[in-house]
XYZ file of C-alpha atoms in Angstrom:
718
model
C 47.904 -5.641 -1.338
C 44.441 -4.384 0.322
C 41.189 -4.950 -0.145
C 38.754 -3.109 1.623
C 34.687 -3.768 1.906
C 31.783 -1.959 2.608
C 28.134 -3.024 3.239
C 26.574 -0.441 1.745
C 23.644 -0.482 3.950
C 26.398 0.126 7.255
C 25.955 2.822 9.264
C 27.622 5.624 7.528
C 29.453 7.006 10.934
C 31.424 3.521 10.960
C 31.892 3.338 7.709
C 32.890 6.753 6.292
C 35.855 7.384 8.675
C 37.624 3.917 6.903
C 36.845 4.720 3.285
C 37.732 8.129 3.368
C 41.781 6.427 5.533
C 41.711 3.912 2.432
C 41.056 6.613 -0.297
C 43.780 9.557 0.701
C 45.888 6.557 1.319
C 45.410 5.668 -2.349
C 46.132 9.219 -2.910
C 48.928 10.200 -1.434
C 51.416 7.031 -1.151
C 51.749 5.253 -4.637
C 52.559 1.870 -4.266
C 49.708 1.477 -2.488
C 47.265 -0.472 -3.729
C 43.779 -0.538 -1.641
C 40.476 -2.352 -3.687
C 37.272 -1.234 -2.199
C 34.031 -3.049 -3.319
C 30.452 -2.323 -1.888
C 28.608 -4.586 -0.409
C 24.424 -4.479 -0.955
C 23.668 -5.306 2.676
C 24.093 -4.119 6.742
C 26.523 -6.535 8.277
C 29.595 -8.531 5.863
C 29.009 -11.708 6.465
C 31.730 -13.627 8.503
C 32.550 -9.737 9.857
C 31.464 -10.108 12.548
C 27.928 -8.186 12.443
C 30.681 -5.565 10.876
C 30.152 -3.385 8.013
C 33.514 -3.084 7.338
C 35.843 -5.557 6.078
C 39.951 -4.975 5.193
C 41.696 -8.269 4.466
C 45.585 -7.164 3.936
C 47.661 -9.526 1.756
C 49.621 -12.426 4.610
C 46.988 -11.193 7.390
C 43.797 -12.104 8.899
C 40.688 -9.597 8.173
C 39.967 -6.871 10.525
C 36.278 -5.618 11.397
C 36.719 -3.375 13.522
C 37.063 0.804 12.535
C 39.375 1.469 15.596
C 41.886 -1.912 14.413
C 41.302 -0.633 10.251
C 43.182 2.511 11.361
C 46.268 1.019 13.219
C 45.862 -1.632 10.165
C 47.046 0.557 7.625
C 49.217 2.840 9.888
C 51.353 -0.959 10.387
C 51.263 -1.560 6.543
C 51.692 1.823 4.910
C 54.803 3.535 5.692
C 53.547 7.378 4.197
C 51.329 7.325 7.387
C 54.163 6.416 10.369
C 55.221 9.841 12.131
C 56.363 10.909 15.188
C 52.493 11.503 16.841
C 51.635 8.204 16.366
C 50.697 7.337 19.896
C 48.794 10.091 20.020
C 46.560 9.666 16.751
C 46.018 6.102 17.790
C 44.581 7.386 21.876
C 42.364 9.764 19.173
C 41.190 7.772 16.576
C 40.597 4.416 19.148
C 37.882 7.271 20.468
C 36.087 7.461 17.169
C 33.909 4.346 17.205
C 31.509 7.126 20.260
C 30.259 8.907 17.189
C 28.681 5.636 15.333
C 25.197 6.202 18.223
C 21.853 7.747 16.254
C 20.781 9.890 19.279
C 22.179 13.714 19.970
C 22.128 12.330 23.886
C 24.621 9.673 23.218
C 27.055 12.380 20.667
C 26.945 14.494 22.459
C 28.939 13.962 24.998
C 31.530 13.076 22.698
C 31.153 16.483 20.427
C 31.594 18.572 23.418
C 35.307 16.675 24.116
C 35.816 17.904 20.840
C 34.862 20.930 20.811
C 36.727 21.948 24.112
C 39.685 20.280 22.466
C 39.843 22.661 19.398
C 39.269 26.097 21.750
C 42.886 27.258 20.745
C 43.308 24.398 17.956
C 43.033 24.343 13.752
C 43.074 20.508 13.847
C 42.797 18.116 16.120
C 46.884 17.024 16.397
C 49.983 18.993 15.474
C 49.474 21.663 11.847
C 48.811 18.670 9.070
C 46.311 16.246 9.028
C 46.209 13.940 10.519
C 44.126 10.388 10.496
C 42.930 11.650 14.000
C 40.827 14.626 11.760
C 40.178 12.982 8.695
C 38.299 10.152 11.288
C 36.692 12.198 12.884
C 35.284 14.833 9.996
C 34.009 11.366 8.272
C 32.123 9.932 11.451
C 30.352 13.601 11.972
C 29.538 13.282 8.194
C 28.712 10.388 8.442
C 25.926 10.560 11.310
C 23.207 12.339 10.819
C 22.501 13.853 14.207
C 26.245 15.334 14.940
C 25.964 16.373 11.432
C 22.546 18.653 11.545
C 24.683 20.135 15.348
C 27.226 20.886 13.684
C 25.975 22.234 10.720
C 23.919 24.714 12.915
C 26.726 25.613 15.055
C 26.035 24.347 18.127
C 29.725 24.029 19.211
C 31.366 26.538 17.119
C 34.859 25.425 17.835
C 33.883 22.279 16.069
C 32.145 23.698 12.974
C 34.758 26.007 12.717
C 37.355 22.933 12.134
C 34.799 20.758 10.414
C 34.481 23.522 7.775
C 38.375 24.138 7.804
C 38.996 20.415 7.042
C 36.406 20.539 4.544
C 37.416 23.064 2.599
C 40.907 22.543 2.484
C 40.343 19.215 1.613
C 38.142 19.777 -1.226
C 38.183 15.839 -2.456
C 36.536 14.767 0.612
C 33.157 16.148 -1.090
C 33.500 13.223 -3.684
C 34.573 10.684 -1.744
C 31.136 11.244 0.608
C 29.307 11.168 -3.113
C 30.718 7.467 -3.729
C 29.491 6.390 -0.514
C 26.250 8.038 -1.041
C 25.781 6.877 -5.088
C 25.753 3.217 -3.710
C 22.524 4.558 -1.324
C 21.004 6.127 -4.363
C 21.606 3.779 -6.690
C 19.724 1.055 -4.221
C 17.055 3.912 -3.618
C 16.369 4.397 -7.274
C 16.338 0.951 -7.804
C 14.212 -0.194 -5.138
C 11.951 2.966 -6.493
C 11.224 1.194 -9.828
C 10.042 -1.831 -7.522
C 8.361 -0.137 -5.359
C 8.387 -0.025 -1.433
C 11.335 -1.666 0.645
C 10.271 -4.399 2.678
C 13.286 -4.702 3.934
C 11.608 -3.928 8.003
C 13.574 -6.251 10.075
C 11.257 -7.775 11.423
C 12.634 -10.138 14.674
C 13.347 -13.974 14.420
C 12.564 -14.382 10.549
C 15.841 -16.999 10.738
C 13.653 -19.352 12.892
C 11.142 -19.299 9.827
C 7.643 -16.980 9.412
C 3.715 -17.607 9.877
C 2.181 -15.150 9.018
C -1.585 -14.837 9.511
C -4.954 -13.048 7.521
C -7.812 -13.183 9.838
C -10.765 -11.533 7.959
C -14.895 -11.537 10.165
C -16.741 -12.982 7.824
C -19.242 -10.141 8.200
C -19.333 -8.281 4.554
C -16.775 -8.511 1.240
C -13.307 -8.047 1.119
C -12.641 -4.175 0.540
C -9.145 -3.119 -0.588
C -8.446 -2.076 2.836
C -7.841 -5.973 2.989
C -7.043 -6.949 0.241
C -3.735 -4.737 1.231
C -3.550 -6.252 4.523
C -4.309 -10.250 2.868
C -0.667 -9.183 -0.008
C 1.695 -8.644 2.370
C 1.626 -10.897 4.631
C 0.392 -13.581 2.102
C 4.075 -11.333 0.853
C 6.085 -11.617 3.447
C 5.165 -15.706 4.166
C 5.718 -16.908 0.670
C 8.014 -14.615 -1.117
C 9.680 -13.085 1.201
C 10.506 -16.013 3.698
C 9.351 -18.748 1.977
C 6.938 -19.251 5.179
C 3.448 -19.974 5.753
C 0.389 -18.403 5.926
C -2.526 -18.815 7.126
C -6.442 -17.134 6.442
C -8.157 -17.142 9.742
C -11.899 -16.313 9.672
C -12.380 -14.440 13.226
C -15.915 -15.736 13.231
C -16.892 -14.123 17.309
C -19.698 -12.627 16.786
C -22.802 -14.355 15.516
C -25.046 -11.396 15.122
C -23.182 -9.977 12.241
C -21.429 -12.817 10.372
C -22.528 -14.929 7.315
C -21.140 -18.345 5.425
C -22.111 -16.002 2.172
C -19.453 -13.830 3.307
C -17.879 -16.282 4.530
C -17.450 -18.059 1.377
C -17.180 -14.843 -0.948
C -13.883 -14.016 1.219
C -11.931 -17.169 -0.253
C -13.274 -16.932 -3.926
C -12.220 -13.304 -3.696
C -8.547 -13.953 -2.321
C -8.429 -17.329 -5.147
C -8.968 -14.068 -7.246
C -5.914 -12.293 -5.674
C -4.183 -15.179 -6.541
C -3.276 -15.785 -2.157
C -2.930 -19.261 -1.636
C -3.410 -19.632 2.044
C -1.593 -23.147 3.614
C -4.324 -23.624 5.955
C -7.094 -22.404 6.571
C -8.454 -22.114 10.308
C -11.560 -20.456 12.085
C -11.805 -18.799 15.723
C -15.229 -21.326 16.199
C -12.221 -23.909 16.349
C -11.415 -22.722 19.130
C -13.810 -21.695 21.124
C -13.461 -24.684 24.347
C -9.860 -23.651 24.553
C -11.134 -20.478 25.057
C -13.492 -20.457 27.091
C -11.054 -22.308 29.189
C -8.753 -19.852 29.166
C -11.208 -17.427 30.350
C -11.707 -19.320 33.609
C -8.203 -19.533 34.041
C -8.482 -15.840 34.116
C -11.303 -15.606 36.140
C -9.368 -18.462 38.764
C -6.353 -16.063 39.087
C -8.246 -12.662 39.437
C -6.958 -11.312 35.702
C -10.695 -10.849 35.258
C -14.346 -10.465 36.379
C -18.343 -10.354 35.811
C -19.125 -6.576 34.635
C -23.172 -5.979 34.416
C -22.257 -2.071 34.011
C -24.242 -0.533 31.096
C -22.314 0.279 28.248
C -23.319 4.059 27.950
C -22.067 4.215 32.054
C -18.362 1.654 31.000
C -17.744 3.861 28.127
C -18.294 7.151 30.675
C -16.023 4.394 33.447
C -13.187 3.964 30.937
C -12.826 7.548 29.741
C -12.838 8.831 33.050
C -10.573 6.731 34.619
C -13.446 4.899 37.006
C -13.305 1.824 38.927
C -16.684 -0.800 37.862
C -18.364 -1.463 41.037
C -17.844 -4.897 40.347
C -14.090 -4.606 39.665
C -13.603 -6.622 43.396
C -16.035 -9.901 43.510
C -14.793 -12.570 44.392
C -13.944 -15.666 41.977
C -15.983 -17.308 43.036
C -19.155 -15.174 41.995
C -17.848 -14.365 38.495
C -17.490 -17.540 38.072
C -21.137 -17.842 38.362
C -21.800 -15.121 36.352
C -19.710 -16.625 33.641
C -21.238 -19.863 33.833
C -25.394 -18.214 33.408
C -23.327 -15.808 30.429
C -22.667 -19.721 29.005
C -25.897 -20.764 29.326
C -27.675 -17.980 27.500
C -30.261 -16.706 29.903
C -32.454 -13.600 30.436
C -29.674 -13.050 33.587
C -26.616 -14.131 31.453
C -27.114 -11.642 28.448
C -26.361 -8.964 31.241
C -23.626 -9.978 32.104
C -19.510 -9.708 29.712
C -16.040 -10.624 31.582
C -13.479 -7.648 31.403
C -9.554 -8.682 32.163
C -8.178 -6.613 35.245
C -5.230 -4.760 33.097
C -5.564 -0.967 34.458
C -8.257 1.245 35.511
C -7.012 4.257 34.761
C -3.861 3.662 32.566
C -2.934 6.213 30.067
C -3.328 3.582 27.395
C -7.447 3.667 27.009
C -6.700 0.556 25.649
C -6.039 -0.395 28.662
C -8.380 -0.559 30.990
C -10.476 -3.223 31.626
C -11.266 -5.298 28.340
C -14.184 -7.034 27.270
C -13.089 -9.990 26.745
C -16.331 -12.285 26.337
C -19.888 -11.537 25.647
C -23.037 -13.616 26.161
C -25.146 -13.812 22.474
C -27.539 -15.856 22.229
C -28.171 -16.171 18.692
C -26.929 -19.406 17.264
C -23.759 -19.163 14.910
C -22.832 -20.147 11.499
C -20.614 -22.654 12.316
C -21.646 -24.263 15.347
C -25.164 -23.315 15.862
C -26.637 -23.760 19.471
C -23.480 -25.185 21.359
C -22.718 -21.553 22.568
C -23.956 -18.049 23.793
C -21.015 -16.678 24.945
C -17.694 -16.096 22.479
C -15.053 -14.506 23.001
C -13.740 -10.757 21.633
C -11.436 -10.177 18.707
C -9.003 -8.966 21.740
C -8.968 -11.499 23.450
C -9.167 -14.643 20.929
C -6.298 -13.118 18.280
C -3.628 -12.986 20.532
C -4.649 -16.724 22.059
C -5.071 -17.811 18.645
C -2.647 -16.481 17.269
C -0.374 -17.899 19.933
C -1.289 -21.148 19.204
C -1.287 -21.346 15.887
C 2.204 -20.912 15.475
C 2.047 -18.022 13.922
C 5.263 -15.960 14.186
C 3.982 -12.427 12.814
C 1.644 -10.838 13.242
C 1.188 -8.025 10.778
C -1.839 -5.669 11.673
C -2.774 -1.620 10.815
C -1.722 0.770 12.612
C -5.267 1.532 14.027
C -4.269 -0.962 16.193
C -1.406 -0.081 18.149
C -2.750 1.338 20.738
C -3.634 -2.600 21.805
C -0.154 -4.168 20.945
C 0.677 -3.700 24.493
C -2.645 -5.263 25.377
C -1.931 -8.255 22.866
C 0.987 -8.803 24.898
C -1.040 -8.363 28.649
C -3.258 -11.340 27.159
C -0.126 -13.999 26.333
C 1.678 -12.530 28.823
C -1.224 -12.958 31.847
C -1.996 -17.010 30.656
C 2.209 -17.867 29.633
C 1.575 -18.107 25.845
C 4.291 -17.539 23.860
C 4.916 -14.221 22.704
C 4.066 -13.114 19.130
C 6.199 -10.211 17.539
C 4.254 -7.501 16.132
C 4.453 -5.136 12.929
C 1.842 -2.847 12.328
C 1.752 -0.501 8.761
C -0.663 2.020 7.691
C -4.196 0.617 6.184
C -4.679 1.709 2.825
C -7.020 5.121 3.039
C -8.182 6.645 -0.438
C -9.746 10.605 -0.991
C -13.997 9.783 -0.958
C -14.050 6.761 0.215
C -15.344 5.017 2.880
C -14.330 1.517 4.268
C -15.566 0.472 7.073
C -18.042 -2.287 6.493
C -21.016 -0.734 9.304
C -21.227 2.369 6.827
C -20.225 0.157 3.673
C -23.237 -1.668 5.316
C -25.305 1.164 5.212
C -25.222 1.697 1.828
C -26.088 -1.964 0.596
C -29.368 -2.049 2.766
C -30.320 1.951 2.502
C -30.299 1.521 -1.212
C -27.680 3.839 -1.838
C -25.526 0.760 -4.330
C -27.122 -2.033 -5.738
C -25.131 -4.208 -3.590
C -21.357 -5.327 -2.555
C -20.437 -5.615 -5.943
C -21.314 -2.636 -7.087
C -18.962 -0.858 -9.471
C -18.619 2.224 -6.903
C -17.710 -0.123 -4.055
C -14.188 -0.221 -2.973
C -14.435 -4.086 -2.302
C -12.613 -6.012 -4.385
C -16.150 -7.374 -6.498
C -16.947 -3.910 -6.638
C -13.607 -2.712 -8.465
C -13.244 -5.861 -10.167
C -17.043 -5.208 -11.340
C -15.635 -1.534 -12.257
C -12.648 -3.239 -14.572
C -9.390 -4.012 -12.109
C -7.134 -6.614 -13.141
C -5.655 -8.358 -10.419
C -2.413 -7.922 -11.891
C -2.707 -4.358 -11.615
C -3.849 -4.586 -7.550
C -0.940 -6.399 -6.389
C 0.863 -4.177 -8.076
C -0.517 -1.361 -6.312
C -1.212 -2.553 -3.170
C 2.414 -4.002 -3.246
C 4.509 -0.736 -4.194
C 2.135 0.934 -1.673
C 5.073 -1.808 0.797
C 4.452 -2.262 4.834
C 5.694 1.026 5.355
C 3.639 3.340 8.229
C 3.010 6.139 7.124
C -0.549 7.166 6.973
C -2.027 9.006 3.100
C -4.980 9.727 1.535
C -4.260 7.326 -1.932
C -5.826 9.387 -4.786
C -7.749 6.650 -7.032
C -6.235 7.939 -10.046
C -3.116 6.698 -8.721
C -5.155 3.166 -8.668
C -6.862 3.212 -11.812
C -3.122 4.780 -13.884
C -1.951 1.565 -12.926
C -4.150 -0.453 -14.562
C -3.763 0.643 -17.541
C -0.132 -0.534 -18.284
C -2.714 -3.573 -17.625
C -5.268 -3.412 -19.895
C -4.149 -1.261 -23.049
C -1.464 -3.966 -24.499
C -4.554 -6.289 -24.387
C -8.001 -4.725 -25.176
C -9.334 -4.806 -28.737
C -10.139 -1.679 -30.565
C -13.491 -1.182 -32.020
C -15.977 1.642 -32.231
C -19.112 3.831 -30.592
C -21.315 6.381 -31.450
C -23.442 8.277 -29.433
C -26.680 7.924 -30.885
C -28.486 11.408 -28.914
C -27.903 13.550 -32.202
C -25.539 10.839 -33.533
C -24.647 12.677 -37.669
C -25.402 11.197 -40.944
C -22.820 12.230 -43.692
C -22.613 11.507 -47.078
C -19.679 9.843 -48.384
C -18.319 11.406 -51.751
C -16.046 8.770 -53.530
C -16.615 5.343 -51.540
C -18.045 1.754 -53.429
C -21.910 2.022 -54.153
C -22.311 -1.192 -52.470
C -21.152 -1.832 -49.280
C -18.008 -3.957 -48.062
C -15.945 -5.126 -45.286
C -12.480 -5.194 -45.162
C -10.621 -7.028 -42.182
C -8.503 -5.359 -40.102
C -6.427 -5.843 -37.035
C -8.144 -4.910 -33.062
C -5.147 -3.835 -31.990
C -2.842 -1.752 -33.613
C 0.013 -3.222 -31.756
C -0.658 -6.309 -31.102
C -1.388 -8.458 -34.215
C -2.047 -12.218 -31.518
C -5.533 -10.442 -30.898
C -6.926 -11.185 -34.076
C -8.864 -9.413 -36.762
C -12.037 -7.686 -36.803
C -14.398 -7.048 -39.372
C -14.730 -2.992 -41.095
C -17.790 -1.835 -42.755
C -17.795 0.944 -45.386
C -20.610 2.630 -46.981
C -21.719 5.882 -48.827
C -23.119 6.504 -45.644
C -21.785 7.175 -41.845
C -22.178 7.726 -38.564
C -20.090 10.718 -37.115
C -20.490 12.042 -33.508
C -22.191 15.721 -33.102
C -19.347 16.638 -30.636
C -17.032 15.946 -34.014
C -19.098 17.387 -36.615
C -19.957 20.359 -34.676
C -15.560 20.759 -34.602
C -16.005 20.280 -38.310
C -14.766 23.414 -40.702
C -15.995 24.404 -44.250
C -13.844 22.798 -46.885
C -11.789 21.063 -43.735
C -9.432 17.978 -44.558
C -9.684 15.334 -41.776
C -8.806 12.092 -41.328
C -11.619 9.007 -41.153
C -10.327 6.014 -38.588
C -8.902 2.726 -40.260
C -10.025 4.230 -43.620
C -8.230 7.573 -44.519
C -8.523 11.176 -45.672
C -11.663 13.017 -46.337
C -12.534 16.518 -47.415
C -15.344 18.435 -45.962
C -17.203 19.499 -48.429
C -21.050 20.464 -46.744
C -21.826 20.959 -43.273
C -26.238 21.013 -42.310
C -27.286 23.073 -38.814
C -30.271 22.586 -37.101
C -33.210 25.063 -38.413
C -34.186 25.750 -34.303
C -33.327 28.779 -33.367
C -32.070 27.398 -29.269
C -29.942 24.720 -31.200
C -27.918 26.410 -34.481
C -25.001 25.178 -32.849
C -26.525 21.166 -33.834
C -24.996 19.523 -37.157
C -28.426 17.407 -38.768
C -25.606 16.055 -41.829
C -22.501 15.992 -43.726
C -21.535 15.731 -47.075
C -17.891 14.227 -46.813
C -15.798 14.000 -50.299
C -12.807 11.288 -49.944
C -9.460 11.864 -50.520
C -7.501 8.968 -49.458
C -3.907 10.465 -51.067
C -4.509 12.430 -48.354
C -1.360 13.053 -45.666
C -3.028 11.413 -42.341
C 0.124 13.148 -39.966
C -0.618 16.643 -41.492
C -5.216 16.306 -40.671
C -5.587 18.159 -37.255
C -9.380 16.429 -36.672
C -9.185 12.246 -36.311
C -12.582 10.869 -35.620
C -14.117 7.530 -35.398
C -16.892 6.553 -37.942
C -19.506 3.622 -38.575
C -20.619 2.357 -41.344
C -25.084 2.440 -41.798
C -24.820 -0.951 -43.748
C -22.625 -3.420 -44.504
C -22.961 -4.106 -40.673
C -25.135 -4.593 -37.835
C -24.946 -1.686 -35.480
C -25.170 -2.671 -31.579
C -26.939 -1.218 -28.958
C -25.058 -0.164 -26.303
C -25.190 1.483 -23.285
C -22.034 3.211 -21.867
C -22.095 3.343 -17.788
C -20.048 6.018 -16.045
C -19.246 6.545 -12.279
C -18.708 9.396 -9.521
C -17.768 9.194 -6.131
C -20.643 8.268 -3.189
C -19.211 11.397 -1.314
C -18.257 14.688 -1.697
C -16.548 15.275 1.430
C -11.834 13.741 0.502
C -11.646 12.380 3.749
C -15.091 12.684 6.532
C -13.904 13.596 9.986
C -15.235 11.450 12.666
C -17.992 13.587 14.037
C -19.388 13.875 10.428
C -22.627 12.456 8.902
C -21.740 10.456 5.784
C -25.517 11.716 4.974
C -24.783 15.194 4.891
C -22.231 14.341 2.107
C -23.267 11.783 -0.336
C -23.208 12.720 -3.834
C -26.738 13.184 -5.333
C -25.150 12.385 -8.723
C -23.384 9.060 -9.131
C -24.157 7.265 -12.542
C -24.069 8.177 -16.189
C -25.552 6.533 -18.709
C -25.044 7.152 -22.380
C -27.360 5.955 -25.525
C -24.885 4.494 -28.210
C -23.751 2.273 -30.533
C -21.160 0.178 -31.753
C -19.421 -2.176 -34.037
C -20.618 -5.648 -35.007
C -18.127 -6.467 -33.975
C -19.150 -5.882 -30.187
C -21.932 -8.593 -31.184
C -19.255 -11.046 -29.370
C -18.517 -10.045 -26.797
C -18.833 -11.553 -23.475
C -19.457 -10.304 -20.105
C -16.163 -9.665 -18.199
C -14.101 -8.587 -21.429
C -12.183 -6.026 -21.529
C -12.313 -3.279 -24.725
C -11.200 0.547 -26.038
C -13.905 2.005 -27.628
C -11.361 3.960 -29.364
C -11.266 7.410 -28.795
C -14.011 7.263 -25.625
C -12.113 4.925 -23.326
C -11.817 1.570 -21.880
C -14.991 -0.674 -20.668
C -15.947 -3.794 -19.807
C -19.041 -4.997 -20.228
C -20.876 -5.901 -17.589
C -23.723 -7.691 -19.813
C -23.152 -9.320 -23.608
C -24.860 -7.603 -26.066
C -28.436 -10.259 -26.301
C -30.852 -9.393 -29.522
C -33.299 -7.331 -27.974
C -31.938 -6.558 -24.734
C -28.305 -3.743 -25.550
C -24.959 -4.071 -24.384
C -24.222 -3.077 -20.678
C -21.032 -1.786 -20.858
C -19.190 0.313 -17.574
C -16.401 3.212 -18.174
C -12.677 1.983 -16.910
C -11.084 5.000 -15.149
C -7.290 5.533 -16.831
C -6.517 7.998 -14.311
C -7.213 11.112 -16.675
C -11.122 11.847 -15.928
C -13.080 13.602 -13.576
C -15.195 11.207 -12.650
C -13.516 8.593 -9.916
C -14.441 5.857 -7.527
């Protein structure tokens, strides 16, 4: 009895040959009993980092494919023959086809091609283990298989097709090994993105950080960074998450923003294990800068900004690059004083003048800024740049894995250079794609301009991509986290559509949103209802037909009701319609406007109840409101459109040229009396109108204001 275990995530150029030999043995030898199992891992435990494990009764396990062939040939007489030594000589070579780079497998493939020049099979005139393992290794290696399919090596291609066509069972074995990968992929698809990105050294502990700058409110892009760092630290590796405020620019930062970030993280369910501030390390960072100046790894520069940009772009050395250590230290001291002389200077790292990666061309690491800092007051007049402070503080705080958006990729060598220059512990870096959306700006500078110029109401404007903005629009935190985590740590840069985002939200609000009724006030149609009780009355109806836990509401009935103009115009004489939450009625009379400009406008209706009618057979199912038996509540329904008109702005585009002139749409309506009990932030559905979030609850003398929540189907968006 033998047991073969295969790691389904392992390199198929190694596992498929073994599987083919095992399956062929089972099919050809009635006495061969081999139990084949798959495990959803890359390497099997206790298998010396191998994707294979063969255990034959009474013998020790083997883990290498070449050992596997030898063990089977020893155990099953079916395989023994006069060419055993030659077969083993060839099967011992099959691991050379395991690498996934073409240069590494090109030599073995050419060697095989030469051997097959005058041969149909590798050895003799019948299939041997040599043919099966080489066929399996090529089929399991994407680059080798692609070369064979293209016919790059004529003899190998001829042999490969011959083996495949004369052994149709091979296809089913390939399908079986792929089926496990497909099942895993399907399961991951349901969960969302894959987080199996093989972060290094996770067995030594994982500490991640989320380093927001307190110069604005968190937006959807920041939310992705926060959620991913939280997920890897807390859910995947049970490690530590640090929220560190990168407060190194007193000109932009405010305590207001800092407090808002703390609140927004809490709203998203993100609980850092520790909160710190780069400003806590100003002394250490200053000392490190002095060290770099003394070591000749940095220098002071007073080159004008435009000139510096030109020199960096064209690989021209600054005239100050070769200043002495004493000169540089003296200028840094003037910067520290924050005087007129000091503000002229900055400190630059002495990395390179003409490195092809422009991020490595002597970046600025310290600036002079006399403005008071919101935490340290006037103690400091010099402040480190993010590129200098971030790697140093990461190393000092014990960060093990720095997860950053992909636009930092060119600065990763810079990050490592800083740590190496100061002999500090290195930190593993993983880049992920930022979350971009169509017709949406995520630049804090541009968003600030919108706020300051009055394009929007503020940072919590429902048209804004800030956490507060999308929350005010009606996004739930659960949906936000699900959507972000489904994007995962992928490096693929895509422009997402807001419809996908809001469709996720609908799954969360639909089961719990109470149903109400609203009729558009403009040109609302009064309908007389024949057969209704003379005296108005109310009945208790469920707030949600599928969720009784939401309780009941009062539905009023009377002989006079209001119907939307759009619905009234769709009725035909003597048509049977359904009044939702009441029953069927027959349209007996339709009166239209006498104004020749509005002949299609309906001015009144007469309906006759037909409650025994079948609601399933009516085409029109309409909402309505009784004019008596309840107090109709005035509401303002607000919808929004994108702030900009172009899906993706290019670098040289002027934002002002693409501003949407009309982004706010308000509709006056009347709602059922139950709406008076709603509170701020409640989410409801006005049936046949959509889902709404209560931005301002009704008060006597003051109408309720409700924002339409997109569901992924509306024409307008964020």
